[in-house]
Short mmCIF file of C-alpha atoms (C1' of nucleotides) in Angstrom, two decimals:
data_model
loop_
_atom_site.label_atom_id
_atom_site.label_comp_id
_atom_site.label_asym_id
_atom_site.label_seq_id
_atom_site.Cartn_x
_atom_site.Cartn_y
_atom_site.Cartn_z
CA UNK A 164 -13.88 -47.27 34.67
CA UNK A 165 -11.08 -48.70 36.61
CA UNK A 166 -9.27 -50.06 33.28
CA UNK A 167 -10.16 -46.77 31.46
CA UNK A 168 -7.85 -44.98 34.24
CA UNK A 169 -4.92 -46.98 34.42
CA UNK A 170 -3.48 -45.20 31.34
CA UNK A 171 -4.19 -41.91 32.64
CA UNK A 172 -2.82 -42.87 35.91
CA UNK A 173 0.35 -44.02 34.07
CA UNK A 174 0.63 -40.73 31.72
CA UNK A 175 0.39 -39.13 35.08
CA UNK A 176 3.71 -40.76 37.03
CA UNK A 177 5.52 -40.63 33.84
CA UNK A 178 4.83 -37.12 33.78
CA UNK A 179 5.83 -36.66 37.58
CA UNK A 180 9.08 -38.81 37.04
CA UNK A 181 10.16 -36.24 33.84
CA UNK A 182 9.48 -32.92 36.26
CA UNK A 183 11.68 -34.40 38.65
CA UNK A 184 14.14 -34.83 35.66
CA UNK A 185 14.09 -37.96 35.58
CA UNK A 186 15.47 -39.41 31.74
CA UNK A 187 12.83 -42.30 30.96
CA UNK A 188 14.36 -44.87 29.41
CA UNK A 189 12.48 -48.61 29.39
CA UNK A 190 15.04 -50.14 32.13
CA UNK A 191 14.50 -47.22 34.44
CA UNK A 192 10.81 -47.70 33.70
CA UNK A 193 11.10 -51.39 34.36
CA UNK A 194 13.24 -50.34 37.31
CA UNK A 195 10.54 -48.12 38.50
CA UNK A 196 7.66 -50.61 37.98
CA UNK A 197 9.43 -53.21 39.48
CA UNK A 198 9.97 -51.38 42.83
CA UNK A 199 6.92 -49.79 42.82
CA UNK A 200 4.81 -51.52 45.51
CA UNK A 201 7.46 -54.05 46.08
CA UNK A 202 7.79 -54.57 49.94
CA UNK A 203 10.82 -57.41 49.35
CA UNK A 204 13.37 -55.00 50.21
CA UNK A 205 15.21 -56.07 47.29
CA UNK A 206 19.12 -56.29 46.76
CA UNK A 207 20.46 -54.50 43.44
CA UNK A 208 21.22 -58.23 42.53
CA UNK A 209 17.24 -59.02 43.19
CA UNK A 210 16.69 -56.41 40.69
CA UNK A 211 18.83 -57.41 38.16
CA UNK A 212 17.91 -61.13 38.42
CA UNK A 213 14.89 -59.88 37.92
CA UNK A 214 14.56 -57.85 35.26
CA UNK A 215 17.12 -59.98 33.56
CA UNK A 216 14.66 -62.01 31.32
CA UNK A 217 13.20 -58.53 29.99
CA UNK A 218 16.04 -56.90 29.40
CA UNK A 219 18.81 -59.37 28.54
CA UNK A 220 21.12 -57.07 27.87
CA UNK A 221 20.94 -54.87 31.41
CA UNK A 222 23.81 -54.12 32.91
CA UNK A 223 24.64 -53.72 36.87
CA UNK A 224 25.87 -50.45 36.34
CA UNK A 225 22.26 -49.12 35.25
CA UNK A 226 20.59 -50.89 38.13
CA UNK A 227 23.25 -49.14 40.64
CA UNK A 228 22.79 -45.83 38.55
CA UNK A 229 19.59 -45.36 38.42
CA UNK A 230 19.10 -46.49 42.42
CA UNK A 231 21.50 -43.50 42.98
CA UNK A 232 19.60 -41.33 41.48
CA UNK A 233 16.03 -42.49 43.05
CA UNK A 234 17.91 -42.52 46.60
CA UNK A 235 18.95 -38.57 45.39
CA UNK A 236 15.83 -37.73 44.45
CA UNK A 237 13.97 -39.61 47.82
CA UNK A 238 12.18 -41.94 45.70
CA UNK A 239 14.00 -44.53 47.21
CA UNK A 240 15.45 -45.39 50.30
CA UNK A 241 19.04 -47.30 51.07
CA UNK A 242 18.44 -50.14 54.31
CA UNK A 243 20.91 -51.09 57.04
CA UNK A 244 19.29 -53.90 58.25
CA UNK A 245 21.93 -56.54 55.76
CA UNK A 246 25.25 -56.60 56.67
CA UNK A 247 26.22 -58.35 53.57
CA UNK A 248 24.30 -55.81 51.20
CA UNK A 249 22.27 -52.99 50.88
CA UNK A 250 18.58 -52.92 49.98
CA UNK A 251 16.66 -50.81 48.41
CA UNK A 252 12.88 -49.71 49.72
CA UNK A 253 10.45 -47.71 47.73
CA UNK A 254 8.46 -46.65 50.63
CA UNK A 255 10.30 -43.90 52.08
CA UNK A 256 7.87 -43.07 54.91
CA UNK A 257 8.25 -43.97 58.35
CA UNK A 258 7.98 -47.29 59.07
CA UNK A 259 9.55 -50.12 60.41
CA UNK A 260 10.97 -53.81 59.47
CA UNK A 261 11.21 -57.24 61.46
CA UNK A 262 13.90 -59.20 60.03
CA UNK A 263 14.07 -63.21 59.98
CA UNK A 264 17.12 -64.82 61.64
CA UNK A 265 16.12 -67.76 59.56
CA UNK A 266 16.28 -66.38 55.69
CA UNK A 267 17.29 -63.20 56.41
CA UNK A 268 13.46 -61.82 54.85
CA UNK A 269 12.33 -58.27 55.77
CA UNK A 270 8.97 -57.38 56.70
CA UNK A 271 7.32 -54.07 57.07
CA UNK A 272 5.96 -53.07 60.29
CA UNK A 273 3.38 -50.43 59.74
CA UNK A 274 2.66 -49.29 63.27
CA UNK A 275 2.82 -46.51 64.89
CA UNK A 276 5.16 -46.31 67.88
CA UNK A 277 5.81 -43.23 70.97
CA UNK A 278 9.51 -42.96 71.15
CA UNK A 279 11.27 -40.39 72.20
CA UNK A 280 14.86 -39.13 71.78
CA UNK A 281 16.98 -40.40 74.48
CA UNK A 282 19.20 -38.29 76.75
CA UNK A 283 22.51 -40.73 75.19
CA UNK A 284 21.81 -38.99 72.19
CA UNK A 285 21.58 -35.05 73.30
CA UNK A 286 24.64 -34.20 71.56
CA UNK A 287 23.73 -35.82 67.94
CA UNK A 288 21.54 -34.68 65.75
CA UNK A 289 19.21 -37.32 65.47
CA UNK A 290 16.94 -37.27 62.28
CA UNK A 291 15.24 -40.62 61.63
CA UNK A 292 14.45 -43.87 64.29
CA UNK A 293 12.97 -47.07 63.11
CA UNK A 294 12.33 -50.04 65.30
CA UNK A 295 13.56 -53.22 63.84
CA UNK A 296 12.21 -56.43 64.89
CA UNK A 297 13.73 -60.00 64.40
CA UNK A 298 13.04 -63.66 64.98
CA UNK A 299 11.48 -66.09 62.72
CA UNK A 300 8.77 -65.33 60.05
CA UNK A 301 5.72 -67.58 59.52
CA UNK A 302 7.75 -69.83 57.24
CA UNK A 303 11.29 -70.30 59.43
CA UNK A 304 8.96 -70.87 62.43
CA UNK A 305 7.18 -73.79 60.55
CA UNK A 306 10.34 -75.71 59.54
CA UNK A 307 11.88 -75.67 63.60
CA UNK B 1219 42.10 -52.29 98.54
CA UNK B 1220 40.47 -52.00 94.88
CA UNK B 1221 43.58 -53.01 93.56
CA UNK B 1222 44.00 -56.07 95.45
CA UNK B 1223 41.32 -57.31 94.69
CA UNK B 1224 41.93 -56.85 90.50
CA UNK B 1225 43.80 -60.23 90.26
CA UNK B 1226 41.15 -61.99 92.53
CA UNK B 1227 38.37 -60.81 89.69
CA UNK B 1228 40.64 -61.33 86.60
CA UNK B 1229 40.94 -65.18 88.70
CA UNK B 1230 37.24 -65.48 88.37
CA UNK B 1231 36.89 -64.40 85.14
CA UNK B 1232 39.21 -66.62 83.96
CA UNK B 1233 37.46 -69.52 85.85
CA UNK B 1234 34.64 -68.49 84.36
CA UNK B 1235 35.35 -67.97 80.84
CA UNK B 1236 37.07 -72.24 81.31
CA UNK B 1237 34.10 -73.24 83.12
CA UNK B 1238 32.15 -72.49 79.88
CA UNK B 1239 34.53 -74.59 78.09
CA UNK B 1240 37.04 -71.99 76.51
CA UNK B 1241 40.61 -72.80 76.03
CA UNK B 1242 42.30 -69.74 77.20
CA UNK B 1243 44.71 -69.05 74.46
CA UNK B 1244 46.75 -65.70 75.12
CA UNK B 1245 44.82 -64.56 72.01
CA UNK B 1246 42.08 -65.78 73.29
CA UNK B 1247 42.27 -63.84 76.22
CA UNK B 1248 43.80 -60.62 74.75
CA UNK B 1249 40.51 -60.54 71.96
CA UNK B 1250 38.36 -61.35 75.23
CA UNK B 1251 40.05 -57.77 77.07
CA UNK B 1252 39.60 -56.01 74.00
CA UNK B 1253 35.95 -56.61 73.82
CA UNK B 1254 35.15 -55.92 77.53
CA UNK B 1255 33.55 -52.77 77.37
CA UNK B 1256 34.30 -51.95 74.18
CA UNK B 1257 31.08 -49.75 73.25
CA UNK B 1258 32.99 -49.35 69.43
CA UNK B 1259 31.00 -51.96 68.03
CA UNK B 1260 34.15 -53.19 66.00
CA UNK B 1261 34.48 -55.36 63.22
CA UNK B 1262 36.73 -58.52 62.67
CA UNK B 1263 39.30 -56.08 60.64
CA UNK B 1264 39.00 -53.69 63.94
CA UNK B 1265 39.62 -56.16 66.60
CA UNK B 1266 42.38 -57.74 64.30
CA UNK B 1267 44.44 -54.13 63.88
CA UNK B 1268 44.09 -53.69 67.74
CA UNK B 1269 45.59 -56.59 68.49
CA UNK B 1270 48.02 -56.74 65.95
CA UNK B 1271 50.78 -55.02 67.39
CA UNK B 1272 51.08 -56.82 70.64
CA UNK B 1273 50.63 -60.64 68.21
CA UNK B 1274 52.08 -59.54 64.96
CA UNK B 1275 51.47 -63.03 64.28
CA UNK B 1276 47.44 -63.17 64.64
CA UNK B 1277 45.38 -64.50 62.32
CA UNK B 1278 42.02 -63.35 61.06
CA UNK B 1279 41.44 -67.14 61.44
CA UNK B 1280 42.02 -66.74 64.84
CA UNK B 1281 39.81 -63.80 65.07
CA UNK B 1282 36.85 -65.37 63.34
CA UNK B 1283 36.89 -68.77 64.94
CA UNK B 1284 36.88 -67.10 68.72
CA UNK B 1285 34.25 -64.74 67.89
CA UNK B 1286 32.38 -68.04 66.70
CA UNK B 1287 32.47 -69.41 69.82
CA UNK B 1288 31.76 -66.32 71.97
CA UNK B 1289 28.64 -66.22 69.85
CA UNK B 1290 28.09 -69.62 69.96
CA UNK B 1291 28.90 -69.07 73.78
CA UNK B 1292 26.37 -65.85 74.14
CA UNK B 1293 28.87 -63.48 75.07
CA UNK B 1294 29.28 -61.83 71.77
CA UNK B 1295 26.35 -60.33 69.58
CA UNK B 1296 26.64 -59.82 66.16
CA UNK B 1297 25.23 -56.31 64.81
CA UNK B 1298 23.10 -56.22 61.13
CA UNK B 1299 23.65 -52.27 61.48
CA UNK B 1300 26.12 -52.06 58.96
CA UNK B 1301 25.90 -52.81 55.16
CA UNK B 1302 29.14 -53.80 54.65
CA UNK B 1303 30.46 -55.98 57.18
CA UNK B 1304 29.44 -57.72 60.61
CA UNK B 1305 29.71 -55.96 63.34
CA UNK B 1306 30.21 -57.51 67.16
CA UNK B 1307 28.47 -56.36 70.62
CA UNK B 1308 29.91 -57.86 73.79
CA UNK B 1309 26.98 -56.53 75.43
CA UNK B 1310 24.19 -58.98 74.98
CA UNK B 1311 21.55 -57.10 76.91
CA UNK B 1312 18.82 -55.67 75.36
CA UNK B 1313 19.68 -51.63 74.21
CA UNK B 1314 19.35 -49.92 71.24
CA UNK B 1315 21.46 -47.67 69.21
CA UNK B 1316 22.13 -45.04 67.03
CA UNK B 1317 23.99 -45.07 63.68
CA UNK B 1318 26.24 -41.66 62.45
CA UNK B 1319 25.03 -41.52 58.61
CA UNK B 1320 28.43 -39.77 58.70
CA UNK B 1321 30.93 -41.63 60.28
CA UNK B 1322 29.09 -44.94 60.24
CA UNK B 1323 29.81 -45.07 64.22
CA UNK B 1324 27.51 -46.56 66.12
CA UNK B 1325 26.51 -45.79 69.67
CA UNK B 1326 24.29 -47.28 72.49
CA UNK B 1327 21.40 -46.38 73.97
CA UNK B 1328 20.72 -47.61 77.19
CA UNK B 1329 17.45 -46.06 77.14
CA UNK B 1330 13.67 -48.28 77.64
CA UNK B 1331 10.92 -48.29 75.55
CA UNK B 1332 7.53 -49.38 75.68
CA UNK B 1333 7.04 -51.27 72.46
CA UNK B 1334 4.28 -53.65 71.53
CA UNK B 1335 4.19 -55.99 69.54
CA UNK B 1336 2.57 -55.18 66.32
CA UNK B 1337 -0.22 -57.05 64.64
CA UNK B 1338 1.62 -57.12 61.01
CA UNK B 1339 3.85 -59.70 62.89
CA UNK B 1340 1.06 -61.90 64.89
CA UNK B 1341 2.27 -64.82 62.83
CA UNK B 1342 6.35 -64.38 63.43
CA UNK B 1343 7.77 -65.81 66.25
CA UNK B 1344 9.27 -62.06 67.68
CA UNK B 1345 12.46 -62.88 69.99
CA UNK B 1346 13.47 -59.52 69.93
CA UNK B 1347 13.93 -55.85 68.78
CA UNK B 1348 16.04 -52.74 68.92
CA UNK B 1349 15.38 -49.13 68.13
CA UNK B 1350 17.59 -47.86 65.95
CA UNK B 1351 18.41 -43.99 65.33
CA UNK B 1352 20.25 -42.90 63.02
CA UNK B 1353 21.55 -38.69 62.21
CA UNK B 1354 24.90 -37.36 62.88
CA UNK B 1355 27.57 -37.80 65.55
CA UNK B 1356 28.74 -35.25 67.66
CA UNK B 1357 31.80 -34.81 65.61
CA UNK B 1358 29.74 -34.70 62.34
CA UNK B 1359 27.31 -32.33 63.09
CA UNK B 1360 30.09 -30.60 63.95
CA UNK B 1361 32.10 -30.44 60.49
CA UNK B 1362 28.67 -29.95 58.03
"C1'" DC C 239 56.63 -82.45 86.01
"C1'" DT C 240 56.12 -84.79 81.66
"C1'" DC C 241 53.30 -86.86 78.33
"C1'" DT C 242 49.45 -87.09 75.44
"C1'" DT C 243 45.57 -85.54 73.31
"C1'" DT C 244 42.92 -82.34 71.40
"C1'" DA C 245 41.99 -77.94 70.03
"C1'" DA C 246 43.76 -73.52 68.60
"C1'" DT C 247 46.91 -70.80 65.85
"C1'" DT C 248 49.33 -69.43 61.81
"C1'" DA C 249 50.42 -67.72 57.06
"C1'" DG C 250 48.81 -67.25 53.18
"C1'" DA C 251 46.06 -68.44 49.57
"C1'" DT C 252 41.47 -68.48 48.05
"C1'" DT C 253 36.87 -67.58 47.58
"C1'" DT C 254 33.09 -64.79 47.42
"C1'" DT C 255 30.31 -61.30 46.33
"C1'" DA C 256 29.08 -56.49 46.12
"C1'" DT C 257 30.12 -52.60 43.81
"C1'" DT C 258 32.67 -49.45 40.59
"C1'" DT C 259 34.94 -48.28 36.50
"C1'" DT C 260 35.78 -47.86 31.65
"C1'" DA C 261 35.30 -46.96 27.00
"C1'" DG C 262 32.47 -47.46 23.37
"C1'" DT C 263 27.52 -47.38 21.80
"C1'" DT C 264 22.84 -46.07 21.95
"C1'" DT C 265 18.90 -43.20 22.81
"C1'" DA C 266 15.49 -39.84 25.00
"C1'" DA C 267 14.21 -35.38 24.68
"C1'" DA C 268 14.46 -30.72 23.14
"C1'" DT D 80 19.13 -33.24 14.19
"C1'" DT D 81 21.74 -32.66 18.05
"C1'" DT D 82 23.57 -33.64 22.37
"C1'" DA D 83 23.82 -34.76 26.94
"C1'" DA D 84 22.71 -38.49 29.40
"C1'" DA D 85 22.06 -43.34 29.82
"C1'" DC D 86 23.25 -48.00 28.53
"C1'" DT D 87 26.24 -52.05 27.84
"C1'" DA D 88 29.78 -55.62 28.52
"C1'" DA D 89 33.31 -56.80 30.77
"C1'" DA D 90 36.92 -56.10 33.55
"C1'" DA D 91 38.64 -54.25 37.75
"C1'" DT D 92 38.26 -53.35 42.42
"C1'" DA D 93 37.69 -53.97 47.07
"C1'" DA D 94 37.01 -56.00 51.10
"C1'" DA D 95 35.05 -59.57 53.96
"C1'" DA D 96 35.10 -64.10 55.10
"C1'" DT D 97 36.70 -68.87 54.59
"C1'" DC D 98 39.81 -72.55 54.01
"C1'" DT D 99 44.08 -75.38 54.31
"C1'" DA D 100 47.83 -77.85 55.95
"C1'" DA D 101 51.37 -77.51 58.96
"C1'" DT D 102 52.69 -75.98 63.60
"C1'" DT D 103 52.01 -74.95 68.35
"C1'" DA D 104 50.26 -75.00 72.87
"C1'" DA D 105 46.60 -75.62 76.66
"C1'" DA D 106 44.71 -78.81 79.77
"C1'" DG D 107 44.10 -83.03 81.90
"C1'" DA D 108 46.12 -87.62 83.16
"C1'" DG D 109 49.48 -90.11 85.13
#
DNA sequence: CTCTTTAATTAGATTTTATTTTAGTTTAAA
DNA sequence: TTTAAACTAAAATAAAATCTAATTAAAGAG
């Protein structure tokens, strides 16, 4: 039953990517697939590396395309947390990240946290908060 | 009486700043002043244009190696808020901050929170964490 | 105060790497 | 079949960060 679903399941986002208007070709399906569930936080050069042995022929300027126009349509979400490049997150609900110091990996942090919007900020308009952790993941911590 | 007693501090600052084992090079010193206080959050490029009128011959060289050492030295933080470049704190206590999606500014907030930490991270070594907002500046909520 | 040593500074080139552009070709969808 | 949109390859851009070799200067010793 499970196996007998996963074709409807995938007539079903297909369909849901075309309302939004999105064009399907195969890259931004492989694209698409490849984010989808992927909690690496990936770089657009993670992607293309990536999907590189696929699609031989994919160019950087489809991977940067087609992220602009998942970020447009909130399938996607651009991160802060590199300040050497961006990354990309498919999960665009709240949540927030730890980041190593060692490798420079980020984790998802799925908890729930009380904050509230501090008095420095009464003149912004503040729309989004995340808390972002860093240190040393499980592997970094091994090899001190 | 506050005045007189301005060269007496800028004495012990100096003694402190050799006592850590800086050489105090006037650009030393004049990228030291133009981080006290400075809640700008400024790049190398920033701190390089500021200074650049009054040593037309500065280097970036210059700029990164002494923000090596004041790193190296704990007076300097560097920020991972921005995607393009590094960014440098001179305050190394723990705050948070917010981040214009406009402007790109970036602001404190002295502000406490009650965070835990979460169990998606029981195997990281956590050494630390910041809230960060992000929404628009004064100026750019201002202008939309 | 002068000398010596050691570290810092400089100018400018170079590297690096992310991202954007371009112009020609291909293709999804109606 | 048509056409607007997407794709490709490669070059261009852009900007940050690093490196180099020669020069200069701070700090400590005498």
């Amino acid at each position: 039953m499970r196996t007998s679903n996963i074709p409807k399941e995938r007539a079903k986002k297909l369909e849901f990517y075309k309302s939004i208007g999105l064009k399907l070709t195969p890259q931004r399906l492989a694209i698409l697939e490849y984010l989808e569930n992927n909690t690496e936080h990936p770089s657009a050069e993670d992607i293309y590396s990536a999907l590189k042995e696929r699609f031989p022929s994919m160019s950087f300027a489809t991977i940067y395309n087609t992220l602009e126009v998942l970020i447009k349509k909130g399938l996607v979400k651009e991160l802060g947390l590199d300040s050497s490049k961006k990354r990309f997150d498919p999960f665009t609900h709240p949540h927030h990240h730890f980041v190593c110091k060692g490798c420079g990996k980020i984790l998802d942090v799925e908890s729930r946290f009380e904050i509230f919007i501090p008095e420095d900020l009464s003149d912004c308009m503040v729309e989004d908060f995340q808390v972002v952790f860093s240190g040393l993941c499980p592997e970094c911590k091994e090899k001190e």
